[in-house]
Coordinates of C-alpha atoms in Angstrom, one line a residue:
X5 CA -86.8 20.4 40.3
X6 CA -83.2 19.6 39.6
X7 CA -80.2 21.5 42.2
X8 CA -78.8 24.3 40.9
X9 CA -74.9 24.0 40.4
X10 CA -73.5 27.7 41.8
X11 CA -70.6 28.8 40.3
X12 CA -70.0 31.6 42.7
X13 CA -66.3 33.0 42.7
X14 CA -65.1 36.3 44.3
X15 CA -65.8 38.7 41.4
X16 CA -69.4 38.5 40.6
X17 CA -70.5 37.7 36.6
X18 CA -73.1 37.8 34.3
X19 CA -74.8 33.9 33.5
X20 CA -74.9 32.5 30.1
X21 CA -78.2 32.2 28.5
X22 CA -79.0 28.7 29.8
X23 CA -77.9 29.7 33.2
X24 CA -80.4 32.5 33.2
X25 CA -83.3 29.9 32.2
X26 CA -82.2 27.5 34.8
X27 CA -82.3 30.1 37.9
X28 CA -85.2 32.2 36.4
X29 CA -86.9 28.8 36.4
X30 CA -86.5 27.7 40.1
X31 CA -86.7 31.8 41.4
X32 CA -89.3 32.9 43.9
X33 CA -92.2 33.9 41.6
X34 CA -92.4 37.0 43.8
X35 CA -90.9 38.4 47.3
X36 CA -93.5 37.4 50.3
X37 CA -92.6 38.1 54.0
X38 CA -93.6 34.8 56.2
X39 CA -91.7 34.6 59.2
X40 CA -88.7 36.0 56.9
X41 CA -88.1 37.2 53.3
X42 CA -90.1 34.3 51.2
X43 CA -91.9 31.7 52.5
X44 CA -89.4 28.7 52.5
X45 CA -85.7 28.3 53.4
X46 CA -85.3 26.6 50.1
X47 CA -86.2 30.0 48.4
X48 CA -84.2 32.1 50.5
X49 CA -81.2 29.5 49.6
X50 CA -82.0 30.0 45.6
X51 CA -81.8 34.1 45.9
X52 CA -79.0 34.2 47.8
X53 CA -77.0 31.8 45.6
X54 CA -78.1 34.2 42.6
X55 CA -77.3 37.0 44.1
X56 CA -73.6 35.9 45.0
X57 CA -72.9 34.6 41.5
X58 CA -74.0 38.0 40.0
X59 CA -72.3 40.0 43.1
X60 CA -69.6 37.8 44.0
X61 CA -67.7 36.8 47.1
X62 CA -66.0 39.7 47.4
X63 CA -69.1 42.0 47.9
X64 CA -70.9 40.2 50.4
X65 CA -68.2 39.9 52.9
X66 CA -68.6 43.2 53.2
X67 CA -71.8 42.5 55.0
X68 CA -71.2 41.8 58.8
X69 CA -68.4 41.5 60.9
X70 CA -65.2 40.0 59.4
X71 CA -64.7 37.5 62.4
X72 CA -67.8 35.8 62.2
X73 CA -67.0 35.3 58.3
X74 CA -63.8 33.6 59.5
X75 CA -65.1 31.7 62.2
X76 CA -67.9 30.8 59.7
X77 CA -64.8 29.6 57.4
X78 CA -62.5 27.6 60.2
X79 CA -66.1 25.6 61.2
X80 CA -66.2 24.3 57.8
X81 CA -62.7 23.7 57.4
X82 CA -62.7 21.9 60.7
X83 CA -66.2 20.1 59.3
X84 CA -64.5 19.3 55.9
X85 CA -61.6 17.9 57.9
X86 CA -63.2 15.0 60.4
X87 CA -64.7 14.2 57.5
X88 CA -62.0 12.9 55.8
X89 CA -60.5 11.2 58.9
X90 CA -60.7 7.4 59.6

């Protein structure tokens, strides 16, 4: 199975036709609680990257506290940043 590439942007869209068969193809084939929703992380990853594209960016920071969204943000900007150093 190929990555997907997201295309997730603040306002949520719809997906093209061959974006629909990409995702439907590498979606959970149904929703099983094992030690969290679906069985693997790499499922979990797949939903939530479908559902951001379709909901956007905007919409899901509205789930939990803004703070942790931009401490969440400055780690990976601090991340991104020794990366590119020297």
């Amino acid at each position: 199975m190929k990555p997907l590439n997201w295309d997730i942007r603040r306002k949520g869209r719809l997906w093209s036709h061959e974006e629909f068969d990409e995702r439907i193809s590498q979606a959970p084939e149904k929703i099983e609680y094992v030690n969290g929703i679906f069985a693997g992380h790499r499922e979990r990853l797949i939903v939530l990257g479908m559902l951001l594209e379709n909901l956007g960016i905007d919409r899901a920071i509205r789930f939990g506290r803004l703070e942790d969204w931009k401490a969440a943000i400055a780690d990976l900007e601090d991340k991104q940043g020794s990366m590119r150093l020297p």
